[in-house]
Short mmCIF file of C-alpha atoms in Angstrom, two decimals:
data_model
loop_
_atom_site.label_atom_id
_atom_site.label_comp_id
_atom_site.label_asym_id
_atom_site.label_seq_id
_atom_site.Cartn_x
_atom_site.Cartn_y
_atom_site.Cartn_z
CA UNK A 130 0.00 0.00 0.00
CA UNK A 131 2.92 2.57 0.93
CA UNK A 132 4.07 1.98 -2.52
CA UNK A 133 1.36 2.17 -4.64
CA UNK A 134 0.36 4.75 -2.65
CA UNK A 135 3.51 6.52 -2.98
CA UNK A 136 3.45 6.19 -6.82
CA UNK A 137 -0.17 7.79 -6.74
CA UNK A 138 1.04 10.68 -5.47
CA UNK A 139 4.79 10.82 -6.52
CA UNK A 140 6.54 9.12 -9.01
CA UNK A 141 8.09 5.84 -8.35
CA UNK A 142 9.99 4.12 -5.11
CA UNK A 143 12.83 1.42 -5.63
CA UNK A 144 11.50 -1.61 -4.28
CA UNK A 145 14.05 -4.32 -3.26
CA UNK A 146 11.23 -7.07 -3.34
CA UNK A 147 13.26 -10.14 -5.38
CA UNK A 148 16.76 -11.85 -3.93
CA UNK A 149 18.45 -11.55 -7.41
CA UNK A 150 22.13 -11.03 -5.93
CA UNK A 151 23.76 -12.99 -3.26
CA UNK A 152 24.27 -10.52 -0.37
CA UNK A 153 28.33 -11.42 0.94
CA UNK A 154 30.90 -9.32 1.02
CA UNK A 155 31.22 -8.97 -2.93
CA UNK A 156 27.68 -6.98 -2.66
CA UNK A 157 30.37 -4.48 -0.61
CA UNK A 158 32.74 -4.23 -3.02
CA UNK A 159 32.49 -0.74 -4.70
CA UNK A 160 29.65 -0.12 -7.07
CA UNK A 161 27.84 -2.67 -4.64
CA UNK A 162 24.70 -4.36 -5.91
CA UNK A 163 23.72 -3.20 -9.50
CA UNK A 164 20.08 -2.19 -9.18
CA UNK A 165 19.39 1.47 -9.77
CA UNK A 166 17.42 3.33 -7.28
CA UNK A 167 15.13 5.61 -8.80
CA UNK A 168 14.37 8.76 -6.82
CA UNK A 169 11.65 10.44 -6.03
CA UNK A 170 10.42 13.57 -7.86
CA UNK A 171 8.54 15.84 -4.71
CA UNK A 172 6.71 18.52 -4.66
CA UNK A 173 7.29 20.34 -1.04
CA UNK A 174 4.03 19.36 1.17
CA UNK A 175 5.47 21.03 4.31
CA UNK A 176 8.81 22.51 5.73
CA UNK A 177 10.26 22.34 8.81
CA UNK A 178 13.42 24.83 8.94
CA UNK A 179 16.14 22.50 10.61
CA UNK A 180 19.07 22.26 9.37
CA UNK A 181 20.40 18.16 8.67
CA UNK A 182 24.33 17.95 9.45
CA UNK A 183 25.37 17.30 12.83
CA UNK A 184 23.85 16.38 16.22
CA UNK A 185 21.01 17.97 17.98
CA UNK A 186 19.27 16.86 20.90
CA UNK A 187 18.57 17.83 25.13
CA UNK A 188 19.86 16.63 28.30
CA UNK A 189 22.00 14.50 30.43
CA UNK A 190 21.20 10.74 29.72
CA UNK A 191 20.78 7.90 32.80
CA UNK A 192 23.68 5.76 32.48
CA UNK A 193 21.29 2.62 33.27
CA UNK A 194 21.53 0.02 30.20
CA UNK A 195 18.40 -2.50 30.07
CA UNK A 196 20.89 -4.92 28.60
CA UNK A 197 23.62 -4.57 31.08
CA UNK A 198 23.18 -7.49 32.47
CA UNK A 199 23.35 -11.22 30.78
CA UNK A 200 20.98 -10.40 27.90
CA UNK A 201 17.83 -12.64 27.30
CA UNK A 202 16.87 -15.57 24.52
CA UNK A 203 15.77 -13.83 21.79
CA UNK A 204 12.01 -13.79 21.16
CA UNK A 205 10.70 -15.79 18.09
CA UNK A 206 9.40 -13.51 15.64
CA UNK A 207 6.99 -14.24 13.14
CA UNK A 208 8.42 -15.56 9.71
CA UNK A 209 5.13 -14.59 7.32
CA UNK A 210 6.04 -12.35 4.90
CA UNK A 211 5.75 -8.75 5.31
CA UNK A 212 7.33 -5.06 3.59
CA UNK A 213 9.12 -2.72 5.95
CA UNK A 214 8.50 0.70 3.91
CA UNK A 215 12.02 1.87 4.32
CA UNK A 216 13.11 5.76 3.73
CA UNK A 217 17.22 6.80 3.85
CA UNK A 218 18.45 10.15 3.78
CA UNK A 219 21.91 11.61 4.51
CA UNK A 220 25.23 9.79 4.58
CA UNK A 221 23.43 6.68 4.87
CA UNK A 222 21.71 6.40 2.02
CA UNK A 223 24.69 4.87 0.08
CA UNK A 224 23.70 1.73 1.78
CA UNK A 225 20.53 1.33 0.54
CA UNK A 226 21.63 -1.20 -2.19
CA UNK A 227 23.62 -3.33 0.20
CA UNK A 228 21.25 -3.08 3.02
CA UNK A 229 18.69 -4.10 1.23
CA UNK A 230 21.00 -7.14 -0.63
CA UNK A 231 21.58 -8.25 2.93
CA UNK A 232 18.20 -8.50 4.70
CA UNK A 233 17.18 -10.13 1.37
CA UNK A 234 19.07 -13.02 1.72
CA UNK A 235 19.19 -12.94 5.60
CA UNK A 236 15.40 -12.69 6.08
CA UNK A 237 13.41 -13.61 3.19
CA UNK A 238 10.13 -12.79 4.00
CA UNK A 239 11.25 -9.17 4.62
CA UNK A 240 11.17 -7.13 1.84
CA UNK A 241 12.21 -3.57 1.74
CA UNK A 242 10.15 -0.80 0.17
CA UNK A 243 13.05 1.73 -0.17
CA UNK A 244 13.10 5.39 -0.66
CA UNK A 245 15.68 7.41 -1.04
CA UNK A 246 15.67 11.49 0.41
CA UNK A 247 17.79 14.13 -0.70
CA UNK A 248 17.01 16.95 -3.22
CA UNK A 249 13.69 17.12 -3.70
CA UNK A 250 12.95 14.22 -1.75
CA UNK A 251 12.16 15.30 2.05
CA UNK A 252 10.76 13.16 5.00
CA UNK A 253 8.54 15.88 5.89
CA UNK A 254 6.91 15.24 2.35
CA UNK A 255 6.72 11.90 2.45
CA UNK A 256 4.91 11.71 6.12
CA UNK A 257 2.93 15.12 5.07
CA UNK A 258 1.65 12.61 2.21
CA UNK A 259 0.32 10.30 4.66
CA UNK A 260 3.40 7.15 4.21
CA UNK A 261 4.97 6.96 6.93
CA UNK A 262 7.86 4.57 7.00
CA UNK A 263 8.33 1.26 9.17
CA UNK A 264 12.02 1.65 9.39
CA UNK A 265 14.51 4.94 8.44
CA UNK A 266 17.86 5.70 8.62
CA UNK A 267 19.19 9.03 8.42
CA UNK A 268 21.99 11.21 9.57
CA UNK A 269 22.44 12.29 13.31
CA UNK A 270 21.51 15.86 12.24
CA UNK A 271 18.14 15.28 11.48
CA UNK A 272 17.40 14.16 15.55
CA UNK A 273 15.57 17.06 15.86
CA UNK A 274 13.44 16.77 12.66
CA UNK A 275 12.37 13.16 13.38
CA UNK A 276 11.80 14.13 16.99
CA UNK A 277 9.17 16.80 16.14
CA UNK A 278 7.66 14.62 12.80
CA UNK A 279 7.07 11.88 15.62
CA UNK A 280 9.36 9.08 14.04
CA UNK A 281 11.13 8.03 16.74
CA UNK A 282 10.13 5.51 19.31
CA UNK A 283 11.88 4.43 22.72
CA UNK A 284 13.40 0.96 21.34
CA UNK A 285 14.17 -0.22 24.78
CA UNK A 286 11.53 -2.94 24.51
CA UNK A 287 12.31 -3.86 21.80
CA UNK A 288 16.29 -4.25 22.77
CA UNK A 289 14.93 -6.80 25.76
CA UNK A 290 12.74 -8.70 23.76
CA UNK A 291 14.96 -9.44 20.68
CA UNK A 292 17.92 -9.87 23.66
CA UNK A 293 19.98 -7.04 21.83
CA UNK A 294 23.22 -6.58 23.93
CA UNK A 295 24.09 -2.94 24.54
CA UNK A 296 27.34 -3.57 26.17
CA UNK A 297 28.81 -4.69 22.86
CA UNK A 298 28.78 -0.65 21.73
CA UNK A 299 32.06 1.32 21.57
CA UNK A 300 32.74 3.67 24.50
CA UNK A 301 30.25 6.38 25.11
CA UNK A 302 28.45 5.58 22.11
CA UNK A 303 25.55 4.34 24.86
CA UNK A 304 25.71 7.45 26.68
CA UNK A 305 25.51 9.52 23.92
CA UNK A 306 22.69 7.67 22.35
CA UNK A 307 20.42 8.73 25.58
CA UNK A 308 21.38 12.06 25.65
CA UNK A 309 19.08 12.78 22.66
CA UNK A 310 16.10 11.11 24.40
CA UNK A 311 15.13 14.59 26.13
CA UNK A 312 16.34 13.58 29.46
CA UNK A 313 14.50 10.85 30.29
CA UNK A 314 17.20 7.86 29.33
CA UNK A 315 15.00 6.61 26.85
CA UNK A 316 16.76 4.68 23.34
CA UNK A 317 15.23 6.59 20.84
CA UNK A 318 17.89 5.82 18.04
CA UNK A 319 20.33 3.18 17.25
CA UNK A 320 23.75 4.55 15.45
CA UNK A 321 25.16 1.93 12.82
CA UNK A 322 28.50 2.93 12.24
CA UNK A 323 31.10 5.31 13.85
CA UNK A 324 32.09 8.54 12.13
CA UNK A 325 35.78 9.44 13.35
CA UNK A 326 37.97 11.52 11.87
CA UNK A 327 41.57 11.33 11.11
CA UNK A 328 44.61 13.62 9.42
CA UNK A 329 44.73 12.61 5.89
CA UNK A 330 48.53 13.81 4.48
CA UNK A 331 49.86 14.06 0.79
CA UNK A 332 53.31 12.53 1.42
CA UNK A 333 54.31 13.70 -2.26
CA UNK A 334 54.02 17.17 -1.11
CA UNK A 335 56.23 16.98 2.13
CA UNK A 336 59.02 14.64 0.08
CA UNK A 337 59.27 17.76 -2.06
CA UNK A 338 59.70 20.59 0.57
CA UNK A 339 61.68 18.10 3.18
CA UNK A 340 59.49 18.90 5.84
CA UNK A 341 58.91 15.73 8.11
CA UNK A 342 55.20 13.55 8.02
CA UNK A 343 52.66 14.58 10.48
CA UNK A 344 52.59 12.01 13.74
CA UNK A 345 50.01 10.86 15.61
CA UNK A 346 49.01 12.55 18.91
CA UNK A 347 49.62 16.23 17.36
CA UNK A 348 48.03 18.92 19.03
CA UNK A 349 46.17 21.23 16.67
CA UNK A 350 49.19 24.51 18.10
CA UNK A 351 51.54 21.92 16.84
CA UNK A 352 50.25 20.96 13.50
CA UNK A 353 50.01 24.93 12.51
CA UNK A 354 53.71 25.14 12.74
CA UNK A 355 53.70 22.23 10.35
CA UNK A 356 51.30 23.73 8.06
CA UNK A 357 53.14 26.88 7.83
CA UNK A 358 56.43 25.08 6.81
CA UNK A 359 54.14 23.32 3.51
CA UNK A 360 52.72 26.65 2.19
CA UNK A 361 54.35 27.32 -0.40
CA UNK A 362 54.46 28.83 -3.96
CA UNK A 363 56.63 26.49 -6.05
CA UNK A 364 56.74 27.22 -9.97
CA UNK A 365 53.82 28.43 -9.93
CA UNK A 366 51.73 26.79 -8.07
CA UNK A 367 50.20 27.82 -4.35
CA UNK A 368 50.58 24.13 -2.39
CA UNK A 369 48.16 25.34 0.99
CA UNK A 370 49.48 23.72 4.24
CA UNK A 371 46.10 22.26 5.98
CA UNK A 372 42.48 23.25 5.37
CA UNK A 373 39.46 21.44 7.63
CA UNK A 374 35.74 20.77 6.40
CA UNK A 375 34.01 23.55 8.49
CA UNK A 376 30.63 21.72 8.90
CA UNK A 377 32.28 18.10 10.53
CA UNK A 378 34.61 20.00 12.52
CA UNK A 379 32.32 21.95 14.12
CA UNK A 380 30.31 19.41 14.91
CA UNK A 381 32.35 17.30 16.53
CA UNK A 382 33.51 20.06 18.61
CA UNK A 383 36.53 18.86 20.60
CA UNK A 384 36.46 20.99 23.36
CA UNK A 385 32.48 20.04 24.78
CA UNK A 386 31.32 23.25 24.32
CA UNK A 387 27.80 24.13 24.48
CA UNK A 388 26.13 25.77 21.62
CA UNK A 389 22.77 27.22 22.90
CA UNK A 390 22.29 27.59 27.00
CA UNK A 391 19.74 25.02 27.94
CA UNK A 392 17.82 26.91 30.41
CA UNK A 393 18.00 30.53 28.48
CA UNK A 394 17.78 28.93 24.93
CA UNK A 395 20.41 32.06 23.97
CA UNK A 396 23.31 31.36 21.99
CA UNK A 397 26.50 30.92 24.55
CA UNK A 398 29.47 31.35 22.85
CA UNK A 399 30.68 34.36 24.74
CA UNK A 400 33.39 32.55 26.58
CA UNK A 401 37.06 31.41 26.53
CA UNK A 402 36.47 28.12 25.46
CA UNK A 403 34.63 28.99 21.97
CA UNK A 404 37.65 32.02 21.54
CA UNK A 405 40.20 29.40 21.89
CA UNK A 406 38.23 26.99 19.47
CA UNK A 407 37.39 29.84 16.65
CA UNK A 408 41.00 31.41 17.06
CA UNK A 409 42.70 27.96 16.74
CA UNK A 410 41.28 26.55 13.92
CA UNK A 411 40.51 29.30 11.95
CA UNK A 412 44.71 30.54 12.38
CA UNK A 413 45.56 27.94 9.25
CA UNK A 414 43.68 30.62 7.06
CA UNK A 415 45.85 33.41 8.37
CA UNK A 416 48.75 31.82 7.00
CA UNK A 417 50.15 33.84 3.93
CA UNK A 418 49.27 31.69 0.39
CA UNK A 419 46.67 29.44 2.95
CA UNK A 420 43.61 31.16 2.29
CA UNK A 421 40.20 29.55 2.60
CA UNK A 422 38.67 28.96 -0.90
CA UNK A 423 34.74 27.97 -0.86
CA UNK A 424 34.68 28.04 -5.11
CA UNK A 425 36.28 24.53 -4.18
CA UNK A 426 35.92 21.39 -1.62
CA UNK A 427 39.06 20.68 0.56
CA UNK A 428 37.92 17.00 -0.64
CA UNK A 429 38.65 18.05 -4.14
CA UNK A 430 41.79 20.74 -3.01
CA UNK A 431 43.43 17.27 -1.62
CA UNK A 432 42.34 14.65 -3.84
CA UNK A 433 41.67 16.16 -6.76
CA UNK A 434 44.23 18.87 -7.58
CA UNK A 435 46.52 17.81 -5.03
CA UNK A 436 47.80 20.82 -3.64
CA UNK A 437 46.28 20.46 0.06
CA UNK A 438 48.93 19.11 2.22
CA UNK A 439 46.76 17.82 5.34
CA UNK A 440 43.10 17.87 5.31
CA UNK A 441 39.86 16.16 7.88
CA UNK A 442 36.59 16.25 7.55
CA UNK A 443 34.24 13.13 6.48
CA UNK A 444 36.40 10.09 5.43
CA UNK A 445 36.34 9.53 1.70
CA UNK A 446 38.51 6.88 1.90
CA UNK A 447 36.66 4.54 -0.76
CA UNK A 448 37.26 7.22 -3.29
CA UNK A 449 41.16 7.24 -2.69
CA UNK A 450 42.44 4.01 -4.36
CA UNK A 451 41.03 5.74 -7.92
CA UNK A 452 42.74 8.93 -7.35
CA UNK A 453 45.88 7.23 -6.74
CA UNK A 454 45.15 5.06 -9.87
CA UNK A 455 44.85 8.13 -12.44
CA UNK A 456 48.15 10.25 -11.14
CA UNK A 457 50.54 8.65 -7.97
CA UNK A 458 48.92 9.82 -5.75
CA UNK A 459 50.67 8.80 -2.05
CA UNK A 460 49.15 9.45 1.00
CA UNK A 461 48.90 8.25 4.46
CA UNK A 462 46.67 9.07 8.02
CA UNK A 463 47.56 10.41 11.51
CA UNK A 464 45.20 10.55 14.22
CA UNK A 465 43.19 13.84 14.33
CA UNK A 466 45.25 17.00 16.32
CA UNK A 467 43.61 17.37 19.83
CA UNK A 468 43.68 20.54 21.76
CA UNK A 469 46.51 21.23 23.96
CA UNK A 470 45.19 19.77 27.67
CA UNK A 471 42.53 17.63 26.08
CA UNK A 472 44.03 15.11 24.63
CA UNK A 473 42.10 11.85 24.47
CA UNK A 474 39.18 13.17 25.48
CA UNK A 475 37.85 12.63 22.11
CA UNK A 476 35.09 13.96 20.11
CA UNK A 477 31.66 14.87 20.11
CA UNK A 478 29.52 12.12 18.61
CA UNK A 479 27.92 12.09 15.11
CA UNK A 480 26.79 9.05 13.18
CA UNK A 481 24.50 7.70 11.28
CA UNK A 482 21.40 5.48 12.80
CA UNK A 483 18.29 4.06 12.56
CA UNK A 484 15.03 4.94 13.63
CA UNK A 485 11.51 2.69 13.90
CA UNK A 486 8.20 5.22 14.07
CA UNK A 487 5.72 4.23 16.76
CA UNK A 488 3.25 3.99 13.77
CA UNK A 489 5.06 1.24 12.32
CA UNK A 490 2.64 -2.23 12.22
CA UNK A 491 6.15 -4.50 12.09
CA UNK A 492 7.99 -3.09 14.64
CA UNK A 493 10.10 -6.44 15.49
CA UNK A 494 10.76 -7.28 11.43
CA UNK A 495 12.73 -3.38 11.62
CA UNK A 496 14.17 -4.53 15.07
CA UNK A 497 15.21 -7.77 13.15
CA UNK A 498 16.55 -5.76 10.51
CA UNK A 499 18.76 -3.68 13.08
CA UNK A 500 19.93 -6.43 15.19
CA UNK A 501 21.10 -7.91 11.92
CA UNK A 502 22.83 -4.48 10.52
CA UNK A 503 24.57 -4.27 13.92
CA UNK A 504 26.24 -8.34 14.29
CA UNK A 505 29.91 -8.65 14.30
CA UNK A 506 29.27 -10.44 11.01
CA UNK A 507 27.74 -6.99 9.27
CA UNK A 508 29.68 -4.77 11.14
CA UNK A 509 32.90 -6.36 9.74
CA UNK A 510 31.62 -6.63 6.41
CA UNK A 511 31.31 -2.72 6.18
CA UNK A 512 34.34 -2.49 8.36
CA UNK A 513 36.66 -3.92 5.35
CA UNK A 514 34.74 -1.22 3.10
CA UNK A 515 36.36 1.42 5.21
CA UNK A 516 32.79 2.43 7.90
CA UNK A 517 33.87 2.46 10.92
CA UNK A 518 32.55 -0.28 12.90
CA UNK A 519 30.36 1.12 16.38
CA UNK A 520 30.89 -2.82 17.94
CA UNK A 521 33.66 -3.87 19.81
CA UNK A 522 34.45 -6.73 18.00
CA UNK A 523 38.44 -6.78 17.41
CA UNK A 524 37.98 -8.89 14.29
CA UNK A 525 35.53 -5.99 13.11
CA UNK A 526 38.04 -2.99 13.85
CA UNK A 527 41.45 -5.83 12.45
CA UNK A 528 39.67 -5.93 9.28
CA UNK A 529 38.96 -2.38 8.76
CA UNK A 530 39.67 -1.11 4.92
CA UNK A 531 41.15 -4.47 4.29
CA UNK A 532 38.56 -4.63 0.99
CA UNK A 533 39.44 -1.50 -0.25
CA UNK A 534 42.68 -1.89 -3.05
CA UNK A 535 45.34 -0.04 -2.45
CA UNK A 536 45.06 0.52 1.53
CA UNK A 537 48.01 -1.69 2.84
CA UNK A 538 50.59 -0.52 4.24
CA UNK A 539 48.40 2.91 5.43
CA UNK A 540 48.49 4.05 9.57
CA UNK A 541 44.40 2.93 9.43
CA UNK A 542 44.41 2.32 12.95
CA UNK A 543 44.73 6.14 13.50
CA UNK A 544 40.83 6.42 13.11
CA UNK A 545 39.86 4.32 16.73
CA UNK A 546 42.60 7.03 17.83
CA UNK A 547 39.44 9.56 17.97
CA UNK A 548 37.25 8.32 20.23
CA UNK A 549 33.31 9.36 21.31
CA UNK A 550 33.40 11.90 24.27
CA UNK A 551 30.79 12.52 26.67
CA UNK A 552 27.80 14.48 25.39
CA UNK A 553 28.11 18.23 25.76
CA UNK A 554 24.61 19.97 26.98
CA UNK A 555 22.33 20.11 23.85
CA UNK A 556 19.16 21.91 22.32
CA UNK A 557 16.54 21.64 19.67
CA UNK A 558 18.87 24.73 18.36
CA UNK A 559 22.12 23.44 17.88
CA UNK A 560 21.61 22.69 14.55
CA UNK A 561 21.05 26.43 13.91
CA UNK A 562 24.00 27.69 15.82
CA UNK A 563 26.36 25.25 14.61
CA UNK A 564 25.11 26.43 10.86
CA UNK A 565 26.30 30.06 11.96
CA UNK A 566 29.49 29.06 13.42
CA UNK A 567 30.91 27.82 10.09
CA UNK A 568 29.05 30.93 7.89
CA UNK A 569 29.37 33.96 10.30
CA UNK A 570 32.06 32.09 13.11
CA UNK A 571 34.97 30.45 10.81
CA UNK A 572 34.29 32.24 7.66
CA UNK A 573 33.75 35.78 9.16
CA UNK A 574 37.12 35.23 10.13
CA UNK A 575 38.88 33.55 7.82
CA UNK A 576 37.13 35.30 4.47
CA UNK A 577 35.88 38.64 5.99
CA UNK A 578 39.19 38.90 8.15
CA UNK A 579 37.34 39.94 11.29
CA UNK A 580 38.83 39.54 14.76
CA UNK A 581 37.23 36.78 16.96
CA UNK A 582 35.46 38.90 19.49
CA UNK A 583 33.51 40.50 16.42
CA UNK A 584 32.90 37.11 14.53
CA UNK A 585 31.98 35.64 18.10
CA UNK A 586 29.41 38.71 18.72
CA UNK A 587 27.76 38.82 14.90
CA UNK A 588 27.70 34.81 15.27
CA UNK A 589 25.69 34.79 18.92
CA UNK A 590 23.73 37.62 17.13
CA UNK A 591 22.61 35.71 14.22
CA UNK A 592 21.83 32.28 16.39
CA UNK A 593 19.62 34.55 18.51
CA UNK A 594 17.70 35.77 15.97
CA UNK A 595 17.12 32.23 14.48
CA UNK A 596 15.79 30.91 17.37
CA UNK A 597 13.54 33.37 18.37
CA UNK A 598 12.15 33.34 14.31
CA UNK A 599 12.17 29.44 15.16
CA UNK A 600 10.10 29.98 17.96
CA UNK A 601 7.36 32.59 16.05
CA UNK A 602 6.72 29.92 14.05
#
């Protein structure tokens, strides 16, 4: 019904309804499975002006786990067939394919009714159009959005009942899941994969200007000597020392700053701690011949034209094997710079998960589905395909970009160097201030050449004004 229905209204919704590929490890390799998903053409039914990158969310969580203890049997679930309508958006939606290849073969009488968001294609639309999904996975950003669409459920039944083991998370990863749950410890969301960062380097570039390779356990003071010493104009060309994707960056925010105060609901970045952050990372773009270019991605700057030194942001390391392939291109990792006095204390956390709607009629087929996404036989699977796997599992995290040509030999372990930190106090407006910190924060700075008490004051001055337009509405 949610797809005929769907096709009524919109246009037409990949449906992964036959097992025509065997779902192993070769529906991983790159290019996964071969069907096509077609996406859908939307016309906007509502809006809901939150932004999607990043974390959002309210609280401190209760540490208490319902599956601390020696988890339970798991409860026999019924076997006739059914179709989980299933809707992806963000950085997950690359899985759809292989997700769906795997369930196929794992449980066949699930089938997944798969839609694809992005562009045109909004969840807002889709539930203002009356089809809501059983299942969805979506990126950590969109909290907020799914909290106020009502499409998130506590799962903590659901955990007990299909004797899901929560102690077999990474650190914090627990912790930080409850701290979206609006203080009251519930397990509205389950994350599927980690998202750390690390320092990717182009070892061509420091070969050719003697300067020694970046370590691991830098400090982000130390690595802007070493960016200074690659900047360089060399026959012609402007090599840049180190550039940073603003959006991750920010939102993994190191230090455990809050964005918006929790009891006020005003921006809060009047302080010492967000000086020091703003001032430190946005000194690489006061280096002379370092300047911050937005015409172009530091993804492409690095990869592409391969005059970026050092870059982090989201890892892209699937794409590296064919940019090596078409000109040389040598490069290796280091673990992500701390701040001087916080090392290991890690990041803030932001990954992708998935959600189940309290609507949903087959709640424990998209529990199934989960459990089954998150075993330390998936989880390695996607490990070797360079994701980041959230389990413990030491053959998981050995095997890590072992499918991927080209990898051996690279400092991989440097990504489990950046670990999840504890969850830094939250709102339903950190998506908003976070979007200012990169346009009016970082880029007032390091474009409009500002000082940081002025980009600081025009930044807490836009967020304000968002929120209180946020709230008119």
């Amino acid at each position: 019904m949610f797809r005929a229905n769907l096709i009524q209204a919109y246009g037409t919704v990949w449906n992964h309804s036959e097992p025509t590929a065997a779902a192993n490890e070769s529906d991983f390799k790159q290019g996964g499975l071969t069907m096509s998903i077609h996406r859908l053409r939307l016309s906007a039914v509502t809006l809901i002006a939150v932004a999607m990158a990043g974390c959002s969310g309210g609280g401190s969580p209760k540490p208490a786990s319902p599956a601390a203890d020696t988890p339970p049997a798991k409860a026999e679930i019924s076997t006739e067939p059914v179709t989980l309508n299933f809707y992806t958006e963000g950085n997950s939606a690359v899985l759809a394919d292989q997700i769906g290849g795997l369930i196929t073969k794992k449980f066949p009488h699930i089938k997944l009714n798969t839609t694809v968001g992005g562009g045109n294609i909004k969840i807002e639309d889709v539930v203002g159009a009356g089809q809501v999904p059983d299942l969805i996975s979506y990126s950590l950003g969109g909290v907020t959005k799914l909290k106020e669409l009502q499409l998130v459920s506590d799962l903590t039944p659901l955990i007990k009942k299909h004797g899901f083991d929560l102690t077999r998370f990474a650190a914090g990863v627990e912790e930080n899941v409850r701290s979206f749950s609006d203080n009251d410890g519930r397990f509205i969301l389950m994350p599927f994969e980690l998202n750390n960062n690390a320092l990717f380097y182009n070892k061509t570039i420091f070969d050719k200007f003697g300067v020694a390779y970046p370590k691991d356990g830098m400090t982000w003071e130390g690595l802007l000597d070493v960016a200074k010493q690659v900047t360089r104009m060399d026959g012609g060309v402007q090599y840049k020392g180190f550039r940073f994707e603003e959006t991750n960056l920010v939102f993994k925010n190191q230090l455990g700053l809050s964005f918006v105060d929790p009891k006020t609901l005003k921006a809060s970045l009047g302080n010492d701690g967000w000086k020091r952050w703003l001032s430190t990372m946005t000194a690489f773009h006061t280096i002379p011949g370092n300047d911050l270019d937005t015409k172009i991605s530091e993804k492409d700057e690095f990869m592409k034209v391969q005059t970026l030194a050092m870059r982090t942001g989201p890892n892209f390391m699937s794409e590296l094997p064919a940019a090596v392939g078409k000109g040389g291109f040598d490069w290796d990792v280091v673990s992500l710079p701390d701040f001087q006095g916080f090392e290991g204390k890690g990041s803030q956390f932001n990954a992708p998960y998935f959600a189940i709607p309290p609507t949903s009629k087959y709640k424990d087929q998209a529990f199934q589905v989960i459990d089954y996404m998150m075993s330390d036989e998936v989880q390695t699977i996607m490990s070797k395909q360079g994701r980041l796997p959230i389990v413990k599992s030491d053959k998981a995290k050995s095997e890590f970009g072992t499918g991927i040509d080209g990898l051996k030999g690279k400092n991989l372990q440097a990504f489990f160097k950046d670990t999840v930190a504890k969850p830094a106090p939250a709102t339903i407006y950190d998506t908003i201030a976070k979007t200012s910190m990169v346009k009016k924060g970082i880029r007032g700075i390091a474009i409009d050449r500002k000082d940081v008490n002025t980009a600081l004051r025009e930044t807490e001055e836009d967020i304000n004004k968002q929120i209180e337009a946020a709230k008119a509405k």
